[in-house]
Protein backbone atom coordinates (compact mmCIF):
# COMPACT_ATOMS: atom_id res chain seq x y z
CA UNK A 1 0.00 0.00 0.00
CA UNK A 2 1.46 3.40 -0.90
CA UNK A 3 1.21 6.42 1.40
CA UNK A 4 -0.47 9.50 -0.15
CA UNK A 5 0.82 12.90 0.99
CA UNK A 6 -1.22 16.09 1.44
CA UNK A 7 1.00 18.89 2.72
CA UNK A 8 -0.15 21.58 5.15
CA UNK A 9 -0.71 24.96 3.45
CA UNK A 10 0.88 26.87 6.29
CA UNK A 11 3.49 25.53 8.68
CA UNK A 12 3.43 26.19 12.42
CA UNK A 13 6.04 28.24 14.24
CA UNK A 14 8.33 25.76 16.00
CA UNK A 15 8.71 26.04 19.79
CA UNK A 16 12.11 26.91 21.32
CA UNK A 17 14.10 23.69 21.72
CA UNK A 18 15.08 24.54 25.30
CA UNK A 19 11.45 24.98 26.41
CA UNK A 20 9.78 21.89 25.01
CA UNK A 21 8.73 20.00 28.14
CA UNK A 22 6.89 16.81 27.25
CA UNK A 23 3.97 16.34 24.86
CA UNK A 24 2.76 19.93 24.54
CA UNK A 25 3.48 20.70 20.88
CA UNK A 26 2.48 18.79 17.77
CA UNK A 27 4.05 18.87 14.33
CA UNK A 28 2.43 19.95 11.05
CA UNK A 29 1.38 16.52 9.78
CA UNK A 30 0.12 13.16 10.97
CA UNK A 31 -0.24 9.70 9.51
CA UNK A 32 -3.74 8.23 9.14
CA UNK A 33 -5.18 4.97 7.91
CA UNK A 34 -8.69 3.52 8.19
CA UNK A 35 -10.02 0.06 8.82
CA UNK A 36 -13.45 -1.15 7.78
CA UNK A 37 -14.74 -4.66 8.18
CA UNK A 38 -14.66 -6.43 4.83
CA UNK A 39 -12.12 -3.96 3.45
CA UNK A 40 -9.22 -4.23 5.92
CA UNK A 41 -6.77 -1.36 6.51
CA UNK A 42 -6.91 1.17 3.68
CA UNK A 43 -6.10 4.74 2.65
CA UNK A 44 -2.68 5.18 4.23
CA UNK A 45 -1.94 8.90 4.11
CA UNK A 46 0.06 11.78 5.53
CA UNK A 47 -2.17 14.79 6.09
CA UNK A 48 -2.06 18.11 7.97
CA UNK A 49 -2.39 17.66 11.77
CA UNK A 50 -6.05 18.44 12.51
CA UNK A 51 -8.92 17.42 14.83
CA UNK A 52 -10.80 14.18 14.15
CA UNK A 53 -14.49 14.24 13.30
CA UNK A 54 -16.04 11.31 15.19
CA UNK A 55 -19.58 10.33 16.03
CA UNK A 56 -20.44 10.72 19.74
CA UNK A 57 -21.42 7.05 19.57
CA UNK A 58 -17.91 6.02 18.40
CA UNK A 59 -17.03 3.00 20.50
CA UNK A 60 -13.72 4.32 21.77
CA UNK A 61 -15.61 6.91 23.85
CA UNK A 62 -17.68 4.28 25.61
CA UNK A 63 -15.69 1.09 25.91
CA UNK A 64 -12.11 2.39 25.62
CA UNK A 65 -11.19 0.09 22.77
CA UNK A 66 -7.84 1.68 21.90
CA UNK A 67 -4.13 0.90 21.91
CA UNK A 68 -1.09 3.13 21.60
CA UNK A 69 2.70 3.18 21.44
CA UNK A 70 5.52 5.61 22.13
CA UNK A 71 8.89 5.86 20.38
CA UNK A 72 11.29 8.63 19.47
CA UNK A 73 13.22 9.97 16.48
CA UNK A 74 16.68 11.23 17.51
CA UNK A 75 18.88 13.88 15.82
CA UNK A 76 22.48 12.71 15.48
CA UNK A 77 25.43 15.12 15.63
CA UNK A 78 25.95 14.72 11.85
CA UNK A 79 22.39 15.98 11.26
CA UNK A 80 20.97 12.55 10.42
CA UNK A 81 17.90 11.14 12.13
CA UNK A 82 17.45 7.70 13.65
CA UNK A 83 14.82 5.59 15.38
CA UNK A 84 15.47 3.27 18.30
CA UNK A 85 14.13 -0.32 18.06
CA UNK A 86 10.88 0.55 16.25
CA UNK A 87 10.39 -3.19 15.63
CA UNK A 88 9.79 -3.62 19.39
CA UNK A 89 6.98 -1.04 19.40
CA UNK A 90 5.44 -2.59 16.32
CA UNK A 91 5.53 -6.06 17.87
CA UNK A 92 4.13 -4.81 21.18
CA UNK A 93 1.22 -3.06 19.48
CA UNK A 94 0.41 -6.35 17.79
CA UNK A 95 0.10 -7.95 21.25
CA UNK A 96 -2.02 -5.02 22.52
CA UNK A 97 -4.27 -5.29 19.43
CA UNK A 98 -4.78 -9.00 20.00
CA UNK A 99 -5.84 -8.41 23.63
CA UNK A 100 -8.26 -5.63 22.67
CA UNK A 101 -9.71 -7.36 19.57
CA UNK A 102 -8.31 -4.71 17.22
CA UNK A 103 -7.15 -5.83 13.75
CA UNK A 104 -3.33 -5.59 13.64
CA UNK A 105 -1.46 -3.37 11.20
CA UNK A 106 1.00 -4.93 8.75
CA UNK A 107 4.49 -4.63 10.33
CA UNK A 108 6.24 -3.40 7.18
CA UNK A 109 3.56 -0.77 6.49
CA UNK A 110 3.72 0.38 10.13
CA UNK A 111 7.49 0.93 9.92
CA UNK A 112 7.10 2.66 6.58
CA UNK A 113 4.44 4.97 8.06
CA UNK A 114 6.76 5.94 10.94
CA UNK A 115 9.65 6.62 8.57
CA UNK A 116 7.50 8.57 6.11
CA UNK A 117 6.09 10.81 8.87
CA UNK A 118 9.52 11.46 10.41
CA UNK A 119 10.96 12.16 6.97
CA UNK A 120 8.21 14.69 6.21
CA UNK A 121 8.66 16.27 9.66
CA UNK A 122 12.49 16.29 9.64
CA UNK A 123 12.60 19.93 10.67
CA UNK A 124 10.61 19.04 13.78
CA UNK A 125 13.33 16.74 15.13
CA UNK A 126 15.10 19.04 17.61
CA UNK A 127 18.87 19.06 18.09
CA UNK A 128 19.31 20.47 21.63
CA UNK A 129 20.83 17.90 24.03
CA UNK A 130 18.27 15.39 25.36
CA UNK A 131 15.50 16.48 22.98
CA UNK A 132 13.80 14.28 20.38
CA UNK A 133 10.66 13.92 18.30
CA UNK A 134 8.27 11.71 20.27
CA UNK A 135 6.02 9.59 18.05
CA UNK A 136 2.66 8.44 19.31
CA UNK A 137 1.02 5.76 17.14
CA UNK A 138 -2.49 4.81 18.26
CA UNK A 139 -5.60 2.97 17.09
CA UNK A 140 -9.12 3.92 18.14
CA UNK A 141 -12.47 2.16 17.61
CA UNK A 142 -14.73 4.38 15.51
CA UNK A 143 -17.88 2.37 14.84
CA UNK A 144 -20.92 4.36 16.03
CA UNK A 145 -22.59 1.71 18.17
CA UNK A 146 -23.15 1.42 21.89
CA UNK A 147 -23.73 -2.31 22.13
CA UNK A 148 -20.69 -3.94 23.76
CA UNK A 149 -18.68 -5.73 21.09
CA UNK A 150 -15.50 -5.18 19.09
CA UNK A 151 -15.78 -2.26 16.68
CA UNK A 152 -16.10 -2.87 12.93
CA UNK A 153 -14.10 0.26 12.04
CA UNK A 154 -10.90 1.92 13.31
CA UNK A 155 -8.49 4.77 12.73
CA UNK A 156 -4.75 4.20 13.02
CA UNK A 157 -2.92 7.49 13.55
CA UNK A 158 0.63 8.58 14.27
CA UNK A 159 1.24 12.06 15.66
CA UNK A 160 4.60 13.65 16.43
CA UNK A 161 5.61 15.92 19.31
CA UNK A 162 9.02 17.54 19.85
CA UNK A 163 9.98 16.82 23.47
CA UNK A 164 12.56 17.46 26.15
CA UNK A 165 12.72 15.66 29.51
CA UNK A 166 9.58 13.86 30.72
CA UNK A 167 10.10 15.04 34.30
CA UNK A 168 10.49 18.77 34.80
CA UNK A 169 13.67 18.18 36.88
CA UNK A 170 15.44 16.50 33.92
CA UNK A 171 17.74 13.68 35.13
CA UNK A 172 17.45 14.76 38.79
CA UNK A 173 16.29 11.91 41.07
CA UNK A 174 12.51 11.66 41.47
CA UNK A 175 10.40 10.81 44.52
CA UNK A 176 8.12 7.77 44.18
CA UNK A 177 5.16 6.71 46.33
CA UNK A 178 4.35 3.01 46.77
CA UNK A 179 0.58 2.71 46.43
CA UNK A 180 -1.07 0.13 48.66
CA UNK A 181 -4.80 0.81 48.03
CA UNK A 182 -5.48 1.27 44.32
CA UNK A 183 -4.14 -1.35 41.92
CA UNK A 184 -3.12 -0.81 38.30
CA UNK A 185 -3.58 -4.28 36.81
CA UNK A 186 -3.94 -7.97 37.54
CA UNK A 187 -2.82 -11.03 35.59
CA UNK A 188 -5.38 -11.89 32.94
CA UNK A 189 -6.26 -8.20 32.60
CA UNK A 190 -4.53 -5.74 30.27
CA UNK A 191 -1.48 -4.64 32.29
CA UNK A 192 0.92 -6.08 29.69
CA UNK A 193 -0.65 -4.01 26.90
CA UNK A 194 -0.39 -0.34 26.05
CA UNK A 195 -3.98 0.77 26.30
CA UNK A 196 -5.38 3.98 27.74
CA UNK A 197 -7.39 2.26 30.50
CA UNK A 198 -4.18 1.15 32.24
CA UNK A 199 -3.19 4.79 32.54
CA UNK A 200 -6.66 5.99 33.57
CA UNK A 201 -6.51 3.49 36.46
CA UNK A 202 -3.37 5.20 37.78
CA UNK A 203 -4.60 8.80 37.75
CA UNK A 204 -6.31 8.91 41.15
CA UNK A 205 -3.34 7.68 43.18
CA UNK A 206 -0.96 9.87 41.17
CA UNK A 207 -3.10 12.93 41.78
CA UNK A 208 -3.37 12.26 45.52
CA UNK A 209 0.40 12.14 46.05
CA UNK A 210 1.45 14.77 43.52
CA UNK A 211 0.79 17.54 46.04
CA UNK A 212 3.35 15.93 48.38
CA UNK A 213 6.07 16.13 45.72
CA UNK A 214 5.89 12.58 44.37
CA UNK A 215 6.41 12.38 40.60
CA UNK A 216 4.95 8.91 40.20
CA UNK A 217 3.31 5.99 41.95
CA UNK A 218 5.00 2.60 42.25
CA UNK A 219 2.41 -0.13 41.73
CA UNK A 220 2.27 -3.38 43.68
CA UNK A 221 0.70 -6.62 42.45
CA UNK A 222 -3.09 -6.62 42.58
CA UNK A 223 -3.49 -9.81 44.67
CA UNK A 224 -1.01 -9.68 47.57
CA UNK A 225 -0.29 -5.94 47.36
CA UNK A 226 3.33 -6.61 48.24
CA UNK A 227 5.29 -7.43 45.09
CA UNK A 228 6.64 -4.57 42.99
CA UNK A 229 5.30 -4.23 39.45
CA UNK A 230 6.01 -0.93 37.64
CA UNK A 231 5.61 2.84 37.77
CA UNK A 232 2.86 3.36 35.17
CA UNK A 233 5.01 5.56 32.93
CA UNK A 234 8.16 3.49 33.58
CA UNK A 235 9.48 0.03 34.47
CA UNK A 236 11.76 -0.09 37.52
CA UNK A 237 15.21 -1.45 38.34
CA UNK A 238 16.94 -1.78 41.72
CA UNK A 239 20.53 -2.45 42.74
CA UNK A 240 20.90 -4.50 45.91
CA UNK A 241 24.66 -4.75 46.52
CA UNK A 242 26.03 -6.48 43.42
CA UNK A 243 22.64 -7.76 42.25
CA UNK A 244 20.51 -5.76 39.81
CA UNK A 245 16.85 -6.76 39.81
CA UNK A 246 13.72 -5.78 37.93
CA UNK A 247 10.24 -7.29 38.34
CA UNK A 248 9.74 -10.33 36.10
CA UNK A 249 7.10 -9.93 33.37
CA UNK A 250 4.22 -12.04 34.59
CA UNK A 251 1.31 -10.71 32.59
CA UNK A 252 0.47 -7.51 34.45
CA UNK A 253 3.59 -5.44 33.69
CA UNK A 254 4.30 -3.55 30.49
CA UNK A 255 7.23 -5.15 28.60
CA UNK A 256 9.13 -1.89 28.12
CA UNK A 257 11.50 -1.36 25.20
CA UNK A 258 13.89 0.57 27.46
CA UNK A 259 13.56 -2.16 30.10
CA UNK A 260 14.57 -4.79 27.55
CA UNK A 261 17.45 -2.60 26.32
CA UNK A 262 18.77 -2.05 29.88
CA UNK A 263 18.66 -5.77 30.57
CA UNK A 264 20.66 -6.45 27.40
CA UNK A 265 23.24 -3.77 28.21
CA UNK A 266 23.67 -4.81 31.86
CA UNK A 267 24.04 -8.47 30.85
CA UNK A 268 26.52 -7.46 28.15
CA UNK A 269 28.53 -5.70 30.87
CA UNK A 270 28.69 -9.02 32.73
CA UNK A 271 26.63 -7.85 35.73
CA UNK A 272 24.44 -10.03 37.91
CA UNK A 273 20.97 -9.14 36.57
CA UNK A 274 17.77 -10.88 37.57
CA UNK A 275 14.16 -10.62 36.45
CA UNK A 276 12.38 -11.85 39.54
CA UNK A 277 9.67 -11.30 42.13
CA UNK A 278 10.66 -8.32 44.29
CA UNK A 279 8.98 -7.91 47.67
CA UNK A 280 8.40 -4.25 48.57
CA UNK A 281 10.16 -4.78 51.94
CA UNK A 282 13.39 -5.21 49.96
CA UNK A 283 13.24 -1.49 49.25
CA UNK A 284 14.67 -0.99 52.73
CA UNK A 285 18.08 -2.20 51.60
CA UNK A 286 18.18 -0.88 48.07
CA UNK A 287 21.41 0.87 46.96
CA UNK A 288 20.25 2.36 43.65
CA UNK A 289 16.92 2.60 41.85
CA UNK A 290 15.87 3.94 38.49
CA UNK A 291 12.91 3.92 36.15
CA UNK A 292 13.10 3.08 32.45
CA UNK A 293 10.78 4.21 29.67
CA UNK A 294 10.81 5.75 26.21
CA UNK A 295 9.53 9.04 27.58
CA UNK A 296 11.38 8.90 30.91
CA UNK A 297 14.57 7.33 29.42
CA UNK A 298 16.59 6.36 32.57
CA UNK A 299 15.16 8.22 35.51
CA UNK A 300 16.99 7.96 38.86
CA UNK A 301 14.81 7.45 41.94
CA UNK A 302 16.08 9.31 45.01
CA UNK A 303 13.35 8.57 47.53
CA UNK A 304 10.61 6.01 47.97
CA UNK A 305 7.72 6.34 50.37
CA UNK A 306 6.50 2.91 51.50
CA UNK A 307 4.21 1.97 54.35
CA UNK A 308 4.64 5.31 56.13
CA UNK A 309 8.45 5.32 55.80
CA UNK A 310 10.56 7.61 53.61
CA UNK A 311 13.39 5.51 52.18
CA UNK A 312 16.28 7.56 50.84
CA UNK A 313 18.10 5.85 47.97
CA UNK A 314 21.80 6.62 47.55
CA UNK A 315 21.31 9.78 49.64
CA UNK A 316 18.92 11.12 47.02
CA UNK A 317 21.74 11.27 44.45
CA UNK A 318 21.98 9.65 41.03
CA UNK A 319 23.96 6.39 41.43
CA UNK A 320 27.11 5.53 39.45
CA UNK A 321 25.49 2.60 37.63
CA UNK A 322 22.37 4.65 36.80
CA UNK A 323 24.57 7.40 35.33
CA UNK A 324 26.69 4.92 33.36
CA UNK A 325 23.57 3.27 31.94
CA UNK A 326 22.02 6.63 31.09
CA UNK A 327 25.18 7.78 29.30
CA UNK A 328 25.53 4.55 27.31
CA UNK A 329 21.87 4.13 26.33
CA UNK A 330 21.38 7.77 25.37
CA UNK A 331 24.75 7.60 23.59
CA UNK A 332 23.36 4.85 21.34
CA UNK A 333 20.00 6.59 20.89
CA UNK A 334 21.51 9.91 19.80
CA UNK A 335 24.33 8.23 17.83
CA UNK A 336 27.13 9.48 20.10
CA UNK A 337 28.53 5.99 20.68
CA UNK A 338 28.62 2.96 18.36
CA UNK A 339 25.53 0.75 18.55
CA UNK A 340 26.84 -2.76 19.24
CA UNK A 341 23.31 -4.23 19.32
CA UNK A 342 22.07 -3.03 15.91
CA UNK A 343 19.15 -1.20 17.55
CA UNK A 344 19.17 2.05 15.62
CA UNK A 345 17.34 2.52 12.32
CA UNK A 346 18.22 5.53 10.13
CA UNK A 347 15.47 7.65 8.56
CA UNK A 348 16.80 8.50 5.12
CA UNK A 349 15.82 11.80 3.52
CA UNK A 350 13.30 11.18 0.72
CA UNK A 351 10.41 13.61 0.49
CA UNK A 352 11.77 17.02 1.50
C1 LIG B 1 6.38 6.13 26.87
O1 LIG B 1 7.35 6.07 27.63
O2 LIG B 1 6.53 6.24 25.65
C2 LIG B 1 5.02 6.07 27.34
O3 LIG B 1 4.14 5.75 26.58
C3 LIG B 1 4.70 6.48 28.70
C4 LIG B 1 3.71 7.58 28.67
C5 LIG B 1 2.93 7.55 29.92
C6 LIG B 1 4.36 8.91 28.47
Coordinates of C-alpha atoms and ligand atoms in Angstrom, one line a residue:
X1 CA 0.0 0.0 0.0
X2 CA 1.5 3.4 -0.9
X3 CA 1.2 6.4 1.4
X4 CA -0.5 9.5 -0.2
X5 CA 0.8 12.9 1.0
X6 CA -1.2 16.1 1.4
X7 CA 1.0 18.9 2.7
X8 CA -0.2 21.6 5.2
X9 CA -0.7 25.0 3.4
X10 CA 0.9 26.9 6.3
X11 CA 3.5 25.5 8.7
X12 CA 3.4 26.2 12.4
X13 CA 6.0 28.2 14.2
X14 CA 8.3 25.8 16.0
X15 CA 8.7 26.0 19.8
X16 CA 12.1 26.9 21.3
X17 CA 14.1 23.7 21.7
X18 CA 15.1 24.5 25.3
X19 CA 11.5 25.0 26.4
X20 CA 9.8 21.9 25.0
X21 CA 8.7 20.0 28.1
X22 CA 6.9 16.8 27.2
X23 CA 4.0 16.3 24.9
X24 CA 2.8 19.9 24.5
X25 CA 3.5 20.7 20.9
X26 CA 2.5 18.8 17.8
X27 CA 4.1 18.9 14.3
X28 CA 2.4 19.9 11.0
X29 CA 1.4 16.5 9.8
X30 CA 0.1 13.2 11.0
X31 CA -0.2 9.7 9.5
X32 CA -3.7 8.2 9.1
X33 CA -5.2 5.0 7.9
X34 CA -8.7 3.5 8.2
X35 CA -10.0 0.1 8.8
X36 CA -13.4 -1.1 7.8
X37 CA -14.7 -4.7 8.2
X38 CA -14.7 -6.4 4.8
X39 CA -12.1 -4.0 3.5
X40 CA -9.2 -4.2 5.9
X41 CA -6.8 -1.4 6.5
X42 CA -6.9 1.2 3.7
X43 CA -6.1 4.7 2.6
X44 CA -2.7 5.2 4.2
X45 CA -1.9 8.9 4.1
X46 CA 0.1 11.8 5.5
X47 CA -2.2 14.8 6.1
X48 CA -2.1 18.1 8.0
X49 CA -2.4 17.7 11.8
X50 CA -6.1 18.4 12.5
X51 CA -8.9 17.4 14.8
X52 CA -10.8 14.2 14.1
X53 CA -14.5 14.2 13.3
X54 CA -16.0 11.3 15.2
X55 CA -19.6 10.3 16.0
X56 CA -20.4 10.7 19.7
X57 CA -21.4 7.0 19.6
X58 CA -17.9 6.0 18.4
X59 CA -17.0 3.0 20.5
X60 CA -13.7 4.3 21.8
X61 CA -15.6 6.9 23.8
X62 CA -17.7 4.3 25.6
X63 CA -15.7 1.1 25.9
X64 CA -12.1 2.4 25.6
X65 CA -11.2 0.1 22.8
X66 CA -7.8 1.7 21.9
X67 CA -4.1 0.9 21.9
X68 CA -1.1 3.1 21.6
X69 CA 2.7 3.2 21.4
X70 CA 5.5 5.6 22.1
X71 CA 8.9 5.9 20.4
X72 CA 11.3 8.6 19.5
X73 CA 13.2 10.0 16.5
X74 CA 16.7 11.2 17.5
X75 CA 18.9 13.9 15.8
X76 CA 22.5 12.7 15.5
X77 CA 25.4 15.1 15.6
X78 CA 25.9 14.7 11.9
X79 CA 22.4 16.0 11.3
X80 CA 21.0 12.5 10.4
X81 CA 17.9 11.1 12.1
X82 CA 17.5 7.7 13.6
X83 CA 14.8 5.6 15.4
X84 CA 15.5 3.3 18.3
X85 CA 14.1 -0.3 18.1
X86 CA 10.9 0.6 16.3
X87 CA 10.4 -3.2 15.6
X88 CA 9.8 -3.6 19.4
X89 CA 7.0 -1.0 19.4
X90 CA 5.4 -2.6 16.3
X91 CA 5.5 -6.1 17.9
X92 CA 4.1 -4.8 21.2
X93 CA 1.2 -3.1 19.5
X94 CA 0.4 -6.3 17.8
X95 CA 0.1 -7.9 21.2
X96 CA -2.0 -5.0 22.5
X97 CA -4.3 -5.3 19.4
X98 CA -4.8 -9.0 20.0
X99 CA -5.8 -8.4 23.6
X100 CA -8.3 -5.6 22.7
X101 CA -9.7 -7.4 19.6
X102 CA -8.3 -4.7 17.2
X103 CA -7.2 -5.8 13.8
X104 CA -3.3 -5.6 13.6
X105 CA -1.5 -3.4 11.2
X106 CA 1.0 -4.9 8.8
X107 CA 4.5 -4.6 10.3
X108 CA 6.2 -3.4 7.2
X109 CA 3.6 -0.8 6.5
X110 CA 3.7 0.4 10.1
X111 CA 7.5 0.9 9.9
X112 CA 7.1 2.7 6.6
X113 CA 4.4 5.0 8.1
X114 CA 6.8 5.9 10.9
X115 CA 9.7 6.6 8.6
X116 CA 7.5 8.6 6.1
X117 CA 6.1 10.8 8.9
X118 CA 9.5 11.5 10.4
X119 CA 11.0 12.2 7.0
X120 CA 8.2 14.7 6.2
X121 CA 8.7 16.3 9.7
X122 CA 12.5 16.3 9.6
X123 CA 12.6 19.9 10.7
X124 CA 10.6 19.0 13.8
X125 CA 13.3 16.7 15.1
X126 CA 15.1 19.0 17.6
X127 CA 18.9 19.1 18.1
X128 CA 19.3 20.5 21.6
X129 CA 20.8 17.9 24.0
X130 CA 18.3 15.4 25.4
X131 CA 15.5 16.5 23.0
X132 CA 13.8 14.3 20.4
X133 CA 10.7 13.9 18.3
X134 CA 8.3 11.7 20.3
X135 CA 6.0 9.6 18.1
X136 CA 2.7 8.4 19.3
X137 CA 1.0 5.8 17.1
X138 CA -2.5 4.8 18.3
X139 CA -5.6 3.0 17.1
X140 CA -9.1 3.9 18.1
X141 CA -12.5 2.2 17.6
X142 CA -14.7 4.4 15.5
X143 CA -17.9 2.4 14.8
X144 CA -20.9 4.4 16.0
X145 CA -22.6 1.7 18.2
X146 CA -23.2 1.4 21.9
X147 CA -23.7 -2.3 22.1
X148 CA -20.7 -3.9 23.8
X149 CA -18.7 -5.7 21.1
X150 CA -15.5 -5.2 19.1
X151 CA -15.8 -2.3 16.7
X152 CA -16.1 -2.9 12.9
X153 CA -14.1 0.3 12.0
X154 CA -10.9 1.9 13.3
X155 CA -8.5 4.8 12.7
X156 CA -4.8 4.2 13.0
X157 CA -2.9 7.5 13.5
X158 CA 0.6 8.6 14.3
X159 CA 1.2 12.1 15.7
X160 CA 4.6 13.7 16.4
X161 CA 5.6 15.9 19.3
X162 CA 9.0 17.5 19.9
X163 CA 10.0 16.8 23.5
X164 CA 12.6 17.5 26.2
X165 CA 12.7 15.7 29.5
X166 CA 9.6 13.9 30.7
X167 CA 10.1 15.0 34.3
X168 CA 10.5 18.8 34.8
X169 CA 13.7 18.2 36.9
X170 CA 15.4 16.5 33.9
X171 CA 17.7 13.7 35.1
X172 CA 17.5 14.8 38.8
X173 CA 16.3 11.9 41.1
X174 CA 12.5 11.7 41.5
X175 CA 10.4 10.8 44.5
X176 CA 8.1 7.8 44.2
X177 CA 5.2 6.7 46.3
X178 CA 4.3 3.0 46.8
X179 CA 0.6 2.7 46.4
X180 CA -1.1 0.1 48.7
X181 CA -4.8 0.8 48.0
X182 CA -5.5 1.3 44.3
X183 CA -4.1 -1.3 41.9
X184 CA -3.1 -0.8 38.3
X185 CA -3.6 -4.3 36.8
X186 CA -3.9 -8.0 37.5
X187 CA -2.8 -11.0 35.6
X188 CA -5.4 -11.9 32.9
X189 CA -6.3 -8.2 32.6
X190 CA -4.5 -5.7 30.3
X191 CA -1.5 -4.6 32.3
X192 CA 0.9 -6.1 29.7
X193 CA -0.6 -4.0 26.9
X194 CA -0.4 -0.3 26.1
X195 CA -4.0 0.8 26.3
X196 CA -5.4 4.0 27.7
X197 CA -7.4 2.3 30.5
X198 CA -4.2 1.1 32.2
X199 CA -3.2 4.8 32.5
X200 CA -6.7 6.0 33.6
X201 CA -6.5 3.5 36.5
X202 CA -3.4 5.2 37.8
X203 CA -4.6 8.8 37.7
X204 CA -6.3 8.9 41.1
X205 CA -3.3 7.7 43.2
X206 CA -1.0 9.9 41.2
X207 CA -3.1 12.9 41.8
X208 CA -3.4 12.3 45.5
X209 CA 0.4 12.1 46.1
X210 CA 1.4 14.8 43.5
X211 CA 0.8 17.5 46.0
X212 CA 3.3 15.9 48.4
X213 CA 6.1 16.1 45.7
X214 CA 5.9 12.6 44.4
X215 CA 6.4 12.4 40.6
X216 CA 5.0 8.9 40.2
X217 CA 3.3 6.0 42.0
X218 CA 5.0 2.6 42.2
X219 CA 2.4 -0.1 41.7
X220 CA 2.3 -3.4 43.7
X221 CA 0.7 -6.6 42.4
X222 CA -3.1 -6.6 42.6
X223 CA -3.5 -9.8 44.7
X224 CA -1.0 -9.7 47.6
X225 CA -0.3 -5.9 47.4
X226 CA 3.3 -6.6 48.2
X227 CA 5.3 -7.4 45.1
X228 CA 6.6 -4.6 43.0
X229 CA 5.3 -4.2 39.4
X230 CA 6.0 -0.9 37.6
X231 CA 5.6 2.8 37.8
X232 CA 2.9 3.4 35.2
X233 CA 5.0 5.6 32.9
X234 CA 8.2 3.5 33.6
X235 CA 9.5 0.0 34.5
X236 CA 11.8 -0.1 37.5
X237 CA 15.2 -1.5 38.3
X238 CA 16.9 -1.8 41.7
X239 CA 20.5 -2.5 42.7
X240 CA 20.9 -4.5 45.9
X241 CA 24.7 -4.7 46.5
X242 CA 26.0 -6.5 43.4
X243 CA 22.6 -7.8 42.2
X244 CA 20.5 -5.8 39.8
X245 CA 16.8 -6.8 39.8
X246 CA 13.7 -5.8 37.9
X247 CA 10.2 -7.3 38.3
X248 CA 9.7 -10.3 36.1
X249 CA 7.1 -9.9 33.4
X250 CA 4.2 -12.0 34.6
X251 CA 1.3 -10.7 32.6
X252 CA 0.5 -7.5 34.4
X253 CA 3.6 -5.4 33.7
X254 CA 4.3 -3.5 30.5
X255 CA 7.2 -5.1 28.6
X256 CA 9.1 -1.9 28.1
X257 CA 11.5 -1.4 25.2
X258 CA 13.9 0.6 27.5
X259 CA 13.6 -2.2 30.1
X260 CA 14.6 -4.8 27.5
X261 CA 17.5 -2.6 26.3
X262 CA 18.8 -2.1 29.9
X263 CA 18.7 -5.8 30.6
X264 CA 20.7 -6.5 27.4
X265 CA 23.2 -3.8 28.2
X266 CA 23.7 -4.8 31.9
X267 CA 24.0 -8.5 30.9
X268 CA 26.5 -7.5 28.2
X269 CA 28.5 -5.7 30.9
X270 CA 28.7 -9.0 32.7
X271 CA 26.6 -7.8 35.7
X272 CA 24.4 -10.0 37.9
X273 CA 21.0 -9.1 36.6
X274 CA 17.8 -10.9 37.6
X275 CA 14.2 -10.6 36.5
X276 CA 12.4 -11.9 39.5
X277 CA 9.7 -11.3 42.1
X278 CA 10.7 -8.3 44.3
X279 CA 9.0 -7.9 47.7
X280 CA 8.4 -4.3 48.6
X281 CA 10.2 -4.8 51.9
X282 CA 13.4 -5.2 50.0
X283 CA 13.2 -1.5 49.3
X284 CA 14.7 -1.0 52.7
X285 CA 18.1 -2.2 51.6
X286 CA 18.2 -0.9 48.1
X287 CA 21.4 0.9 47.0
X288 CA 20.3 2.4 43.6
X289 CA 16.9 2.6 41.9
X290 CA 15.9 3.9 38.5
X291 CA 12.9 3.9 36.1
X292 CA 13.1 3.1 32.4
X293 CA 10.8 4.2 29.7
X294 CA 10.8 5.7 26.2
X295 CA 9.5 9.0 27.6
X296 CA 11.4 8.9 30.9
X297 CA 14.6 7.3 29.4
X298 CA 16.6 6.4 32.6
X299 CA 15.2 8.2 35.5
X300 CA 17.0 8.0 38.9
X301 CA 14.8 7.4 41.9
X302 CA 16.1 9.3 45.0
X303 CA 13.4 8.6 47.5
X304 CA 10.6 6.0 48.0
X305 CA 7.7 6.3 50.4
X306 CA 6.5 2.9 51.5
X307 CA 4.2 2.0 54.3
X308 CA 4.6 5.3 56.1
X309 CA 8.5 5.3 55.8
X310 CA 10.6 7.6 53.6
X311 CA 13.4 5.5 52.2
X312 CA 16.3 7.6 50.8
X313 CA 18.1 5.8 48.0
X314 CA 21.8 6.6 47.5
X315 CA 21.3 9.8 49.6
X316 CA 18.9 11.1 47.0
X317 CA 21.7 11.3 44.5
X318 CA 22.0 9.6 41.0
X319 CA 24.0 6.4 41.4
X320 CA 27.1 5.5 39.4
X321 CA 25.5 2.6 37.6
X322 CA 22.4 4.7 36.8
X323 CA 24.6 7.4 35.3
X324 CA 26.7 4.9 33.4
X325 CA 23.6 3.3 31.9
X326 CA 22.0 6.6 31.1
X327 CA 25.2 7.8 29.3
X328 CA 25.5 4.6 27.3
X329 CA 21.9 4.1 26.3
X330 CA 21.4 7.8 25.4
X331 CA 24.8 7.6 23.6
X332 CA 23.4 4.9 21.3
X333 CA 20.0 6.6 20.9
X334 CA 21.5 9.9 19.8
X335 CA 24.3 8.2 17.8
X336 CA 27.1 9.5 20.1
X337 CA 28.5 6.0 20.7
X338 CA 28.6 3.0 18.4
X339 CA 25.5 0.8 18.6
X340 CA 26.8 -2.8 19.2
X341 CA 23.3 -4.2 19.3
X342 CA 22.1 -3.0 15.9
X343 CA 19.2 -1.2 17.6
X344 CA 19.2 2.1 15.6
X345 CA 17.3 2.5 12.3
X346 CA 18.2 5.5 10.1
X347 CA 15.5 7.6 8.6
X348 CA 16.8 8.5 5.1
X349 CA 15.8 11.8 3.5
X350 CA 13.3 11.2 0.7
X351 CA 10.4 13.6 0.5
X352 CA 11.8 17.0 1.5
Ligands
LIG1 C1 6.4 6.1 26.9 O1 7.3 6.1 27.6 O2 6.5 6.2 25.6 C2 5.0 6.1 27.3 O3 4.1 5.8 26.6 C3 4.7 6.5 28.7 C4 3.7 7.6 28.7 C5 2.9 7.5 29.9 C6 4.4 8.9 28.5

